[in-house]
Coordinates of C-alpha atoms and ligand atoms in Angstrom, one line a residue:
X11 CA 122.6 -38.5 -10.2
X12 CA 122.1 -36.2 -12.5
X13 CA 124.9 -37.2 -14.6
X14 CA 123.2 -40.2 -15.5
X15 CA 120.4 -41.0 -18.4
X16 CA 117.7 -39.6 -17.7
X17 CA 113.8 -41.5 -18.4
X18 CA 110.3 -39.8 -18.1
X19 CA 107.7 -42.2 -17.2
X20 CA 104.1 -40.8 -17.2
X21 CA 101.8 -43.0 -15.6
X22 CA 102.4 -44.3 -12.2
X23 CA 99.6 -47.7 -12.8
X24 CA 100.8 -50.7 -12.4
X25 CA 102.9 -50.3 -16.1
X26 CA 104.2 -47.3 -15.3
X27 CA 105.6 -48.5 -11.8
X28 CA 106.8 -52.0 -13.2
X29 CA 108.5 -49.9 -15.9
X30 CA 110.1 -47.0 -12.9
X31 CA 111.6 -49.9 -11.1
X32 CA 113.2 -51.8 -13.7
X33 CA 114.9 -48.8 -14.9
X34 CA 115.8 -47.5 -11.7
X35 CA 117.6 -50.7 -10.6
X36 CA 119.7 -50.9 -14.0
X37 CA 121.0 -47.8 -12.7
X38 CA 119.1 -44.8 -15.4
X39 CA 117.5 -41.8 -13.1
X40 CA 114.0 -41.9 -13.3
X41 CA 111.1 -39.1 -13.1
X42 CA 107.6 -40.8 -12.9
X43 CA 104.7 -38.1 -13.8
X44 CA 101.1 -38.8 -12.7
X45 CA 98.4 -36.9 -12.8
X46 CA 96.9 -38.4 -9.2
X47 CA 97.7 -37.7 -6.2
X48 CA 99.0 -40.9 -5.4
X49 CA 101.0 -43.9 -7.5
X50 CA 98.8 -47.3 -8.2
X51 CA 97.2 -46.3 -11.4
X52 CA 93.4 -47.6 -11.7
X53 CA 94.2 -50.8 -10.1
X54 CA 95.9 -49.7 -6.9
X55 CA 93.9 -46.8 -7.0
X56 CA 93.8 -45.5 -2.5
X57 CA 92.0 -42.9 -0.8
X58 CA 94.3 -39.7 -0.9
X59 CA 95.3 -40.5 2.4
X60 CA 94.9 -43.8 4.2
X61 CA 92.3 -44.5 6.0
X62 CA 92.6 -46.5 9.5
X63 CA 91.3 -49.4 8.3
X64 CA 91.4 -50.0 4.4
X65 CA 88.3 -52.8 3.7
X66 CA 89.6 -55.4 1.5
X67 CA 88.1 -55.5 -1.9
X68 CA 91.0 -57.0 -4.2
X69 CA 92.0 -60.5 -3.5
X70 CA 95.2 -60.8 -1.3
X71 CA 98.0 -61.1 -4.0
X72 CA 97.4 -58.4 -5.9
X73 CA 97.1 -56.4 -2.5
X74 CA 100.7 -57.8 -2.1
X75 CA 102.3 -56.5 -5.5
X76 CA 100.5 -53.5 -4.8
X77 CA 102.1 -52.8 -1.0
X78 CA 105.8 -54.0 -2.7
X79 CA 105.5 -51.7 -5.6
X80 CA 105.0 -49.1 -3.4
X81 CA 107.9 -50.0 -0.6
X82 CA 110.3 -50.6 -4.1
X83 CA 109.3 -46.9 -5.1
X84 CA 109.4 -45.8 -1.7
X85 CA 113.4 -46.9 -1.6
X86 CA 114.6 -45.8 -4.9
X87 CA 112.7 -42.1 -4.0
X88 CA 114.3 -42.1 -0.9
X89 CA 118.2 -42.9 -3.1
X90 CA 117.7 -40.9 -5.3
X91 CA 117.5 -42.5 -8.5
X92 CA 113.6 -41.8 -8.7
X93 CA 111.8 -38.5 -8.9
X94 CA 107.9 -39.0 -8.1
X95 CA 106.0 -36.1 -9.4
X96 CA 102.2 -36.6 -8.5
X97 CA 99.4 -33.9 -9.4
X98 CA 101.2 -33.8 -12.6
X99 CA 98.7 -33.6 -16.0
X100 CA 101.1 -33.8 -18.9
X101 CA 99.7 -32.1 -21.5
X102 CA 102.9 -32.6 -23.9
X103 CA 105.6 -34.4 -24.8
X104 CA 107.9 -32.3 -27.1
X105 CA 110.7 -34.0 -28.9
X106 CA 114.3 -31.7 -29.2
X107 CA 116.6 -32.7 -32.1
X108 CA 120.4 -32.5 -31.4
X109 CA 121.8 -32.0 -34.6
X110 CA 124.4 -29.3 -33.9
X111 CA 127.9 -30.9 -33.1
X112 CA 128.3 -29.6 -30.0
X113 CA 124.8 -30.5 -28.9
X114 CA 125.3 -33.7 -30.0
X115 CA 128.9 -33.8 -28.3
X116 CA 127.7 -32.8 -25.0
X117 CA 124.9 -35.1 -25.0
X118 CA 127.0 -38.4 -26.3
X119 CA 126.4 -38.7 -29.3
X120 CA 123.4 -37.3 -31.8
X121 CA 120.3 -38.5 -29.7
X122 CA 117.1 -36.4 -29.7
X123 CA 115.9 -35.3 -26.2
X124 CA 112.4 -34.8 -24.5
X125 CA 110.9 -32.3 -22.8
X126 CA 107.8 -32.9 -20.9
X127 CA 104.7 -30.3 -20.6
X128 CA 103.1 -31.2 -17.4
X129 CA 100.2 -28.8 -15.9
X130 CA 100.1 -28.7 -11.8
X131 CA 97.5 -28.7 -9.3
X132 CA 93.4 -29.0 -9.1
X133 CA 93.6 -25.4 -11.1
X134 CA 96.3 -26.4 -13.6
X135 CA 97.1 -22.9 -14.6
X136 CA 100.7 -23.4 -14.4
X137 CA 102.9 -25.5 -16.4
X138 CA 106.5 -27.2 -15.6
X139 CA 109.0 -28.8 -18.1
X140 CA 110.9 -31.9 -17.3
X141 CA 113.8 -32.8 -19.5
X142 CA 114.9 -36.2 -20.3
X143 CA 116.5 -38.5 -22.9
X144 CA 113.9 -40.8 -23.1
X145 CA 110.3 -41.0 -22.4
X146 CA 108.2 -44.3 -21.6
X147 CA 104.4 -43.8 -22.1
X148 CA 102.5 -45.6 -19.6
X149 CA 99.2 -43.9 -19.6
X150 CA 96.6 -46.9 -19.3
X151 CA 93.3 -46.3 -20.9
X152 CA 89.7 -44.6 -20.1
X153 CA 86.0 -45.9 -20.3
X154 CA 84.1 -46.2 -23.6
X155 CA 80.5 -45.5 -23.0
X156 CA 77.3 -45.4 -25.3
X157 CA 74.6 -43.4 -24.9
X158 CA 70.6 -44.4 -24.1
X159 CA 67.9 -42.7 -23.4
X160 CA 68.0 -41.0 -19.6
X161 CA 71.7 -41.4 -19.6
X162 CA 72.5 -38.4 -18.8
X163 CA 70.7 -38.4 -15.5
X164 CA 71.9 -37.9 -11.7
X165 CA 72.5 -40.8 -10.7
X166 CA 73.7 -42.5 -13.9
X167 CA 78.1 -42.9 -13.7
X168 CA 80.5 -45.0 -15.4
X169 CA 81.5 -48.1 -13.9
X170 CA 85.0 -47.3 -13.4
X171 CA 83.5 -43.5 -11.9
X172 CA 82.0 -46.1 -9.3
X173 CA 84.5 -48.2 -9.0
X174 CA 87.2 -44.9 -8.9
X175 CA 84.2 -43.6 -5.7
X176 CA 84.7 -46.8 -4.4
X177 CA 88.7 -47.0 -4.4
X178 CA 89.9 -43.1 -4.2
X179 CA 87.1 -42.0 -1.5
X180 CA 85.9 -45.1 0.1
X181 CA 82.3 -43.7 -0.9
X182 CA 79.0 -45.5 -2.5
X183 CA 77.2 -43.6 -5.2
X184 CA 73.8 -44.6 -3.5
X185 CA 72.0 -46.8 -1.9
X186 CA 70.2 -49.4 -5.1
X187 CA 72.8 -49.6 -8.1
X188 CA 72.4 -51.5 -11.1
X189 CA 75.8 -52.3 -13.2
X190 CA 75.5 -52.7 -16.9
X191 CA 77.2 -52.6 -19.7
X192 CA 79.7 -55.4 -20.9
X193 CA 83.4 -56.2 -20.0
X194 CA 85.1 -58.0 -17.2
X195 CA 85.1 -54.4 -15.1
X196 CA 81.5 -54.6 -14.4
X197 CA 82.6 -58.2 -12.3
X198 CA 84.9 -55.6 -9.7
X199 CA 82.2 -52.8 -10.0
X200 CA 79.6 -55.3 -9.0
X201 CA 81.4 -57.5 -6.1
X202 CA 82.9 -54.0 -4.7
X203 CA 79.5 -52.0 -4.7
X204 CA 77.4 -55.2 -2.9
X205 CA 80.7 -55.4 -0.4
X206 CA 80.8 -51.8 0.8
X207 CA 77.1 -52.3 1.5
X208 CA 74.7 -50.7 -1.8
X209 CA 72.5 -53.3 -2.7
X210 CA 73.3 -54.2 -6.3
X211 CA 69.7 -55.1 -7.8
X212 CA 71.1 -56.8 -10.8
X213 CA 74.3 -57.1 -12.7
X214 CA 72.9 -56.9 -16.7
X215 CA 75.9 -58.0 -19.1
X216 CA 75.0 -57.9 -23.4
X217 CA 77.6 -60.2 -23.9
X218 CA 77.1 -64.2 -23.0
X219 CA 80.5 -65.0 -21.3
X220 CA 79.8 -68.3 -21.4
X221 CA 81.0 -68.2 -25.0
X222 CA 84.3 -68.0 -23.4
X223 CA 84.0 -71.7 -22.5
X224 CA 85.1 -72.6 -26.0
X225 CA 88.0 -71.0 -26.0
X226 CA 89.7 -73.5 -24.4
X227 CA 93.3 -73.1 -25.2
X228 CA 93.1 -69.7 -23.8
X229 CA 91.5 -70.6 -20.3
X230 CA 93.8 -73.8 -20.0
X231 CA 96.6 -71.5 -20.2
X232 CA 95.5 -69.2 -17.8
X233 CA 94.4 -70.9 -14.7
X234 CA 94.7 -67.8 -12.4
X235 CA 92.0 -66.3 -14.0
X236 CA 90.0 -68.8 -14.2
X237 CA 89.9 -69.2 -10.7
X238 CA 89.5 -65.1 -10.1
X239 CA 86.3 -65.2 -12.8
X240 CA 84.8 -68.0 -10.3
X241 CA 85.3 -65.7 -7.1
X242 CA 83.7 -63.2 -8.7
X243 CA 80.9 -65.8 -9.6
X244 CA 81.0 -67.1 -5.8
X245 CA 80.7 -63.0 -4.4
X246 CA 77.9 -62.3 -6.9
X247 CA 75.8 -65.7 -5.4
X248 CA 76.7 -64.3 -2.1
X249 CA 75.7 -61.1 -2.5
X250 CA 72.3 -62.1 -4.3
X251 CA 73.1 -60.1 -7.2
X252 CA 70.7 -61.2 -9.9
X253 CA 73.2 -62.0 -13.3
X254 CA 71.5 -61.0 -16.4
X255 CA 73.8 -62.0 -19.6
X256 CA 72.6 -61.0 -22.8
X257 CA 70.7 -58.3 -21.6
X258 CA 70.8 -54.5 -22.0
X259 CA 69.5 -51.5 -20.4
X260 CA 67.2 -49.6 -23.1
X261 CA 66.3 -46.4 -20.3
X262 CA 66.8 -44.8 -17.9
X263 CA 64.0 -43.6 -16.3
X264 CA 63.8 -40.5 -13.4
X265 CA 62.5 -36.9 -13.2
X266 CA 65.4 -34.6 -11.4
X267 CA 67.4 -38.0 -11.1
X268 CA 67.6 -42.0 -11.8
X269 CA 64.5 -43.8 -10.6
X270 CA 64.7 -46.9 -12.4
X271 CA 65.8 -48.5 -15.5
X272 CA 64.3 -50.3 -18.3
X273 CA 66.6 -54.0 -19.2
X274 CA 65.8 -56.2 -21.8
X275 CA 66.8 -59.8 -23.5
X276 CA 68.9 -59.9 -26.8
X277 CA 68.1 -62.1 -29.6
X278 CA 71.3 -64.1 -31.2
X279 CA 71.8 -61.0 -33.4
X280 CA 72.1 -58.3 -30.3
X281 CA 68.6 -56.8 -30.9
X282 CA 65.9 -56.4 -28.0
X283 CA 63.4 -59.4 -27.8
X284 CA 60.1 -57.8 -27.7
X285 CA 58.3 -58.6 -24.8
X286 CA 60.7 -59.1 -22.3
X287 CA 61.4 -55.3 -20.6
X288 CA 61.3 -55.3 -17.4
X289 CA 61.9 -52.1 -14.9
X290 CA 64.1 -52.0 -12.0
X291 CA 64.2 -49.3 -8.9
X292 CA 67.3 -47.8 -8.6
X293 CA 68.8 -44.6 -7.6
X294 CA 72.7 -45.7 -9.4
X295 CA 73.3 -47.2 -12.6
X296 CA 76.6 -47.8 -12.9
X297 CA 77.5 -48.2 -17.0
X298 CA 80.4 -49.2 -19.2
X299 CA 81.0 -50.5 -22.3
X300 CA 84.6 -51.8 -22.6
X301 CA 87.8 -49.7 -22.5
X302 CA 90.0 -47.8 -24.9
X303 CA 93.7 -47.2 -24.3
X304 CA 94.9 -43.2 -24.0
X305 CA 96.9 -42.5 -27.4
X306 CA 96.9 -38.9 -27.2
X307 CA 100.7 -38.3 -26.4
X308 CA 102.0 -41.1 -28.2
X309 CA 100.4 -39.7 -31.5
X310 CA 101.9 -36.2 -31.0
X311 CA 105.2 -38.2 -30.7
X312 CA 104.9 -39.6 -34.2
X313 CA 104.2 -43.1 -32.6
X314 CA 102.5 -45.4 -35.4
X315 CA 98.8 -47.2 -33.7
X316 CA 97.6 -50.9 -34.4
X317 CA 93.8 -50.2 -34.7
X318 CA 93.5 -48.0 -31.4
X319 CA 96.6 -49.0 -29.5
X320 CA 100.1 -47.9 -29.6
X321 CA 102.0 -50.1 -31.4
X322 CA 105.4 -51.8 -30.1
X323 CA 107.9 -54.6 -30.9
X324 CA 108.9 -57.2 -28.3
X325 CA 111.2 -54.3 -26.3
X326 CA 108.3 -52.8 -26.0
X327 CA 109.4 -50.1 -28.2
X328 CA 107.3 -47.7 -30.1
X329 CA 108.3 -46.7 -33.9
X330 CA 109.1 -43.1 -32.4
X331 CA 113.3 -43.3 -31.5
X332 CA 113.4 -42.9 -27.8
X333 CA 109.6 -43.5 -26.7
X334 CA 108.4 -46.6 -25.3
X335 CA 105.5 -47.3 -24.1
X336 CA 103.6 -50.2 -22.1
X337 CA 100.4 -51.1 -20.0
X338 CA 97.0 -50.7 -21.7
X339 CA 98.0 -47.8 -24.0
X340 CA 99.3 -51.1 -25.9
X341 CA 95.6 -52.4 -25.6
X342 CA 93.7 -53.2 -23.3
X343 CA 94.7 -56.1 -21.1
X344 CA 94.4 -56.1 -17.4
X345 CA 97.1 -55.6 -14.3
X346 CA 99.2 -58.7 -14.8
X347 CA 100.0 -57.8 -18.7
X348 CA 100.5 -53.8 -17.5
X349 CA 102.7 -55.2 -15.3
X350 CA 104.7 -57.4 -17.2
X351 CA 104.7 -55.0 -20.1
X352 CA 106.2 -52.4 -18.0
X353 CA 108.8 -54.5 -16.5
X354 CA 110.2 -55.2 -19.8
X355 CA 109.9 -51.8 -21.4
X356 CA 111.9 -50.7 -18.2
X357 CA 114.8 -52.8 -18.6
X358 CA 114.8 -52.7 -22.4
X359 CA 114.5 -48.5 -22.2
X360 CA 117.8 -49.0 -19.4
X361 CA 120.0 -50.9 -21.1
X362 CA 119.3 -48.4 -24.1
X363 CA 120.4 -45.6 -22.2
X364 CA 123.3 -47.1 -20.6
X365 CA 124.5 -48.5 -23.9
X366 CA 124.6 -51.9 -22.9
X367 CA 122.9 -54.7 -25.7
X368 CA 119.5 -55.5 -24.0
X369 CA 119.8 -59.4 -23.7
X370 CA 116.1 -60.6 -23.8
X371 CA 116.6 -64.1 -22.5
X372 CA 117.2 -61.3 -19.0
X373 CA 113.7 -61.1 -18.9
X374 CA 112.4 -64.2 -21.1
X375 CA 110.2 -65.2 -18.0
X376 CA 108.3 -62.0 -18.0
X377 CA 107.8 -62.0 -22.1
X378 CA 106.6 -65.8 -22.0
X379 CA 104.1 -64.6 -19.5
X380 CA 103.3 -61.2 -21.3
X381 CA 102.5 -63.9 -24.7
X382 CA 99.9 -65.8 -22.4
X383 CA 98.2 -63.0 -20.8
X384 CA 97.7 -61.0 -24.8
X385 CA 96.2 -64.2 -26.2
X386 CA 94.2 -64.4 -23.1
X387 CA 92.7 -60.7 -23.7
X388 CA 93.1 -61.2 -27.4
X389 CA 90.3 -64.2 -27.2
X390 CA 88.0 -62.2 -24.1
X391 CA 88.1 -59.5 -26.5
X392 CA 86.2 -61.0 -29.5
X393 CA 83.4 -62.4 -26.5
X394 CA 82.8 -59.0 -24.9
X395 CA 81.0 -56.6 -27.7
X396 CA 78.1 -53.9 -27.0
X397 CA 74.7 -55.0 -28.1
X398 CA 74.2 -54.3 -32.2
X399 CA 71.2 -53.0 -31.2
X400 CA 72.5 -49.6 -29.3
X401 CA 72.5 -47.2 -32.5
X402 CA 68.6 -47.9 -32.0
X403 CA 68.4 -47.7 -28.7
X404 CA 69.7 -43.9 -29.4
X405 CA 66.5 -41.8 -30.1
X406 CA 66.3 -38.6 -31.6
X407 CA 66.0 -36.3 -28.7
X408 CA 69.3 -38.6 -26.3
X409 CA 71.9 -36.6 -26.0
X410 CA 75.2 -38.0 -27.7
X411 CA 77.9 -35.4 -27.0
X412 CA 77.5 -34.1 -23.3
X413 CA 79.5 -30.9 -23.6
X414 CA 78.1 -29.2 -26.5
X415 CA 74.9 -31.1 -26.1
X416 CA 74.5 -32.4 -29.3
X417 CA 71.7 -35.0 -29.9
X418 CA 71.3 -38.5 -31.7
X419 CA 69.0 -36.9 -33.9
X420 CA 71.2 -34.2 -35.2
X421 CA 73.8 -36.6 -35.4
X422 CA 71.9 -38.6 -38.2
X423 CA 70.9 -35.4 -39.9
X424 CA 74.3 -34.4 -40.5
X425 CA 74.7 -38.1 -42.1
X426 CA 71.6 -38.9 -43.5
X427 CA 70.8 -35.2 -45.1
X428 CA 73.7 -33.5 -45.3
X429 CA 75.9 -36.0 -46.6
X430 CA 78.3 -35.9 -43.6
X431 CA 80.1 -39.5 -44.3
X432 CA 82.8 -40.0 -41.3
X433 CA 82.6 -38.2 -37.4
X434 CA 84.8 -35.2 -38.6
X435 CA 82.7 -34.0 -41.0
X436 CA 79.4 -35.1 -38.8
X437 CA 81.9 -32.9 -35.9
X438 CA 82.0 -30.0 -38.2
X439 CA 78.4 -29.8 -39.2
X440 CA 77.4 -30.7 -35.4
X441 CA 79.8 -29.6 -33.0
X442 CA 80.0 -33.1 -31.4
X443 CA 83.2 -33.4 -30.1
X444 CA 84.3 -29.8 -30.0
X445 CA 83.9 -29.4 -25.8
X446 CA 85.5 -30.0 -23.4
X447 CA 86.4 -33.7 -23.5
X448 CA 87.5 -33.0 -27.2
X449 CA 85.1 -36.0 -28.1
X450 CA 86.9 -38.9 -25.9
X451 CA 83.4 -39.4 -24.6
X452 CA 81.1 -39.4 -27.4
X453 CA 83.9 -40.2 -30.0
X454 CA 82.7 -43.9 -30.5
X455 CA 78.6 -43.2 -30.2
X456 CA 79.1 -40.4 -33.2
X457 CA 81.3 -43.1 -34.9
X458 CA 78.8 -45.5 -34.5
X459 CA 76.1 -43.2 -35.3
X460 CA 77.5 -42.4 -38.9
X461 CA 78.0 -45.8 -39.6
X462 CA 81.7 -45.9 -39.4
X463 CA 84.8 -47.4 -37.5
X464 CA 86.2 -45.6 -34.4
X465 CA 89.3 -43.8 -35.6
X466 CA 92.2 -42.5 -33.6
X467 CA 91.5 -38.7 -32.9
X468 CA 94.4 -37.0 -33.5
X469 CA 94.1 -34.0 -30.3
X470 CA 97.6 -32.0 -30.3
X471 CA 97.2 -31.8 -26.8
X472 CA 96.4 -34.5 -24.4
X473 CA 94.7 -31.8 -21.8
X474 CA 93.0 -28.5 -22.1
X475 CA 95.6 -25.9 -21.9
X476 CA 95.2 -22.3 -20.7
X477 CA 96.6 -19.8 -23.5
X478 CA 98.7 -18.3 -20.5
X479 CA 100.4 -21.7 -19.9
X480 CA 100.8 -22.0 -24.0
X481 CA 102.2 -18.3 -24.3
X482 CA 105.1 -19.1 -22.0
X483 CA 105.9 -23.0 -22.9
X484 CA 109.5 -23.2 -23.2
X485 CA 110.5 -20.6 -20.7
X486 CA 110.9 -22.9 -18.0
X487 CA 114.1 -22.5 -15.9
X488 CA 113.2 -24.9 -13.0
X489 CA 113.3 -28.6 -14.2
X490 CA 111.0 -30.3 -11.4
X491 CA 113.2 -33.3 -11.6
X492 CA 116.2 -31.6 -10.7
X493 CA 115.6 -30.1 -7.5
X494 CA 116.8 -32.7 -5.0
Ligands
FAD524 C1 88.2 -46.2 -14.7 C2 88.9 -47.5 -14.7 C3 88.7 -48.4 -13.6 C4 89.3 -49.6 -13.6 N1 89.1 -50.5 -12.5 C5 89.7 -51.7 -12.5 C6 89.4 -52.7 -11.5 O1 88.8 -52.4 -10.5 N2 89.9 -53.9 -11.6 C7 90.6 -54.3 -12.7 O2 91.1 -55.5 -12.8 N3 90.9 -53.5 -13.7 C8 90.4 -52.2 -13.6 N4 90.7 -51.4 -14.7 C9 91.6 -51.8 -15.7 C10 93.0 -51.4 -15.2 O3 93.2 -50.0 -15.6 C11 94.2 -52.1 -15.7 O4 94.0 -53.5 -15.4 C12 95.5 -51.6 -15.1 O5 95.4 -50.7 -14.1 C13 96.2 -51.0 -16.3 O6 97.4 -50.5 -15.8 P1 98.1 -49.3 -16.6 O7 99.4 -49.0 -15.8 O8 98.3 -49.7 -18.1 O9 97.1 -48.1 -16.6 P2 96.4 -47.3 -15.4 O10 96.3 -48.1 -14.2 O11 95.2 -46.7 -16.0 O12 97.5 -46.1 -15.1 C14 97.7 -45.1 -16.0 C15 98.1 -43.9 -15.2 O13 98.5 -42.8 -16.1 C16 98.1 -41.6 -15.5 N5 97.9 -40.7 -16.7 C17 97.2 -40.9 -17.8 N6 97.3 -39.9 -18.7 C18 98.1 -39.0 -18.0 C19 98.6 -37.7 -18.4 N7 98.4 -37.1 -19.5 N8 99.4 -37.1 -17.5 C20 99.8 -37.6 -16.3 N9 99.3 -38.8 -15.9 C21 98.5 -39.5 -16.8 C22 96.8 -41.9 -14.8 O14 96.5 -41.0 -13.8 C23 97.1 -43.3 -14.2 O15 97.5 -43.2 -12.9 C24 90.1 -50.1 -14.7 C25 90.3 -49.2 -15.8 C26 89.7 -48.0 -15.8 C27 89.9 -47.0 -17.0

């Protein structure tokens, strides 16, 4: 096997695993990375180990793809031609040029290879390397959330931290939750919290999705979800969840942890209606505002972004020779286009490898439907938008960036006094966004604080690093994906 071309894929989601098994059938040895324990991504996220009986949550089909993605991986693990390295956080990808003759000679021609930096275990002190001659980036994307006041309490999550509670450990956060935000992922967060038993006191939404009834070319074309939007209408009736659209939450209240929350109506413009707060017990509020695909490695590997996303052409290629990428790290777009992105990027990244012409009409189907599903997410997209209103919902005293605990009000200093005029300057007069997270969490609130767009971060690594695993990068004998 090992005499064969060799692909990294990092992500094992639903792109990452439609991407694994396209390649892997066209014959090009395949080592999937994932930083879980398990493959399935956020979608066909499991408990660490089965339980007896797994409650059904997700409607029946997508339980199917799931089970046969799995069985597919299973086989091609059990061949051969797949590696599956789980508990893997890769923290690099580094790029090796082959410019010397014999280099190029031994490797076919002048191609550059890869070699991945991936950090192990719950400690991650140690570090392997995976080599390979291509590497297909299917890291999916993370939560955006703003801040309020009394966000920052116990008891106060994101709604995919619910949603991951609810998937990975079969656990509720507590006992009264209210979901809020806006996006399609508070729907799931909301249906799957009032069907494992919390009582889900009301499901507030800033957006009006009924806006998305005038977009009628889009829903025509995409029945299927049509049909899933009105189960999710039909679980929220049954459930009694109250549906508050156009609504925001403006605090949280609590003392050692979440009590209750303030909600509110939004005029036309996204600003609170005076008069119309009203409070609601709760001991979870479970927030998001949207989601933001993961760029961090692609940007290391020189890959060009369209606003946020990586961009690629129809092979799903990136600009970067030898890097593709697929799944919401192209933008955000839900579990059918991850899918179908992945598939093509797959057999595109094969038939590279192999040196056989990809023939496109091969996989036409899977494009046609990949078109569909981005217009689809293209037009949700301009419906779903926080609230214009949440830079004033941010006092002075809320705390913006968690890790170096850095507040609203020292935020607007640094813009208003000290002339700091975009988030890196407001970063190096604040500290915002020097912690842990390296500002994934409170990069859009400082954005939006200083008046200006969210711009791509540019982090060297995509993971903290201990300097021991830095000193000795490159020193690797063992290649992971060698040891069969
Ligand atoms: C928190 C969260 C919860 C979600 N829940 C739902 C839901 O319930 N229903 C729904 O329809 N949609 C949900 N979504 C949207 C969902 O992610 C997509 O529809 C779909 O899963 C996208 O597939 P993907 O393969 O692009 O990415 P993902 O499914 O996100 O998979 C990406 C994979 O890459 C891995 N990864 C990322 N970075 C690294 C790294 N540096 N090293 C190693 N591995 C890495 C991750 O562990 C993950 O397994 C959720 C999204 C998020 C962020």
């Amino acid at each position: 096997m090992t005499d064969r071309p060799h692909l990294a894929v990092i992500g094992a989601g639903p792109a990452g695993l439609a991407a694994t098994l396209a390649a892997a059938a066209q014959g090009v040895r395949v080592t999937l990375l994932d930083s879980a324990a398990r493959a399935g991504g956020q979608f066909y996220r499991r408990p660490a180990a089965e339980p007896p009986a797994a409650r059904p949550r997700t409607p029946h089909h997508h339980r199917r793809t799931g089970r046969r993605l799995d069985e597919a991986l299973a086989r091609h693990v059990e061949a051969g031609r797949v590696t599956h390295l789980t508990d893997h956080h890769v923290w690099f990808v580094e790029r090796r040029s082959h410019r010397r003759a014999e280099d190029a000679a031994e490797r076919g021609g002048p191609r550059d290879s890869f070699t991945v930096h991936a950090l192990l275990g719950p400690d991650q002190d140690d570090s392997v390397e995976v080599r390979a001659d291509a590497v297909l980036l299917a890291t999916g994307g993370y939560e955006k959330v703003l801040p309020f006041p009394g966000w920052t309490l116990p008891g106060v999550l994101t709604a995919g931290g619910a949603q991951a509670m609810l998937k990975g450990s079969l656990a509720v956060p507590g006992r009264t939750a209210v979901v809020a935000g806006t996006g399609p992922l508070l729907l799931p967060v909301a249906t799957g919290l009032a069907a494992a038993g919390v009582e889900v006191a009301a499901l507030v939404e800033s957006a009006d999705p009924r806006a998305f009834l005038r977009r009628t070319r889009a829903l025509a074309a995409q029945p299927g979800k049509v049909a899933e939007a009105a189960q999710y209408a039909a679980r929220l009736l049954r459930h009694r969840v109250e549906l508050l659209t156009r609504h925001t939450v403006v605090k949280a209240h609590g003392e050692e942890r979440l009590e209750a929350v303030t909600v509110a109506a939004l005029d036309a413009d996204g600003r609170v209606r005076p008069g119309t707060e009203r409070r609601l017990a709760c001991d979870t509020l479970a927030v998001g505002h949207g989601l933001l695909p993961h760029t961090d490695l692609a940007e290391t590997l020189g890959c060009r972004l369209e606003g946020l996303a990586v961009h690629v052409d129809a092979e799903q290629r990136t600009d970067a020779p030898g890097v593709w990428a697929a799944g919401e790290t192209t933008g955000i777009g839900g579990v059918d286009l991850a899918l179908a992105e992945g598939h093509i990027a797959g057999r595109s990244a094969a038939a590279r490898l192999t040196g056989a012409p990809p023939d496109p009409r091969e996989w036409a189907p899977v494009a046609k439907s990949r078109a569909g599903l981005r217009e689809f997410f293209a037009a949700l997209d301009t419906v779903y938008a926080p609230p214009a209103c949440w830079t004033d919902l941010v006092t002075d005293d809320t705390v913006v960036c968690r890790c170096e605990e850095v507040t609203g009000g020292a935020i607007r200093e640094a813009v208003a006094r000290l002339g700091a005029g975009d988030p890196r300057t407001v970063k190096l007069m604040t500290r915002a966004g020097m912690g842990w997270c390296q500002g994934r969490m409170c990069g859009p609130a400082v954005a939006g604080l200083a008046g200006c767009e969210l711009a791509p971060s540019r982090r060297p690594f995509a993971r903290p690093v201990p300097l021991g695993v830095l000193a000795h990068a490159g020193e690797a004998d063992d290649d992971p994906s060698e040891q069969r």
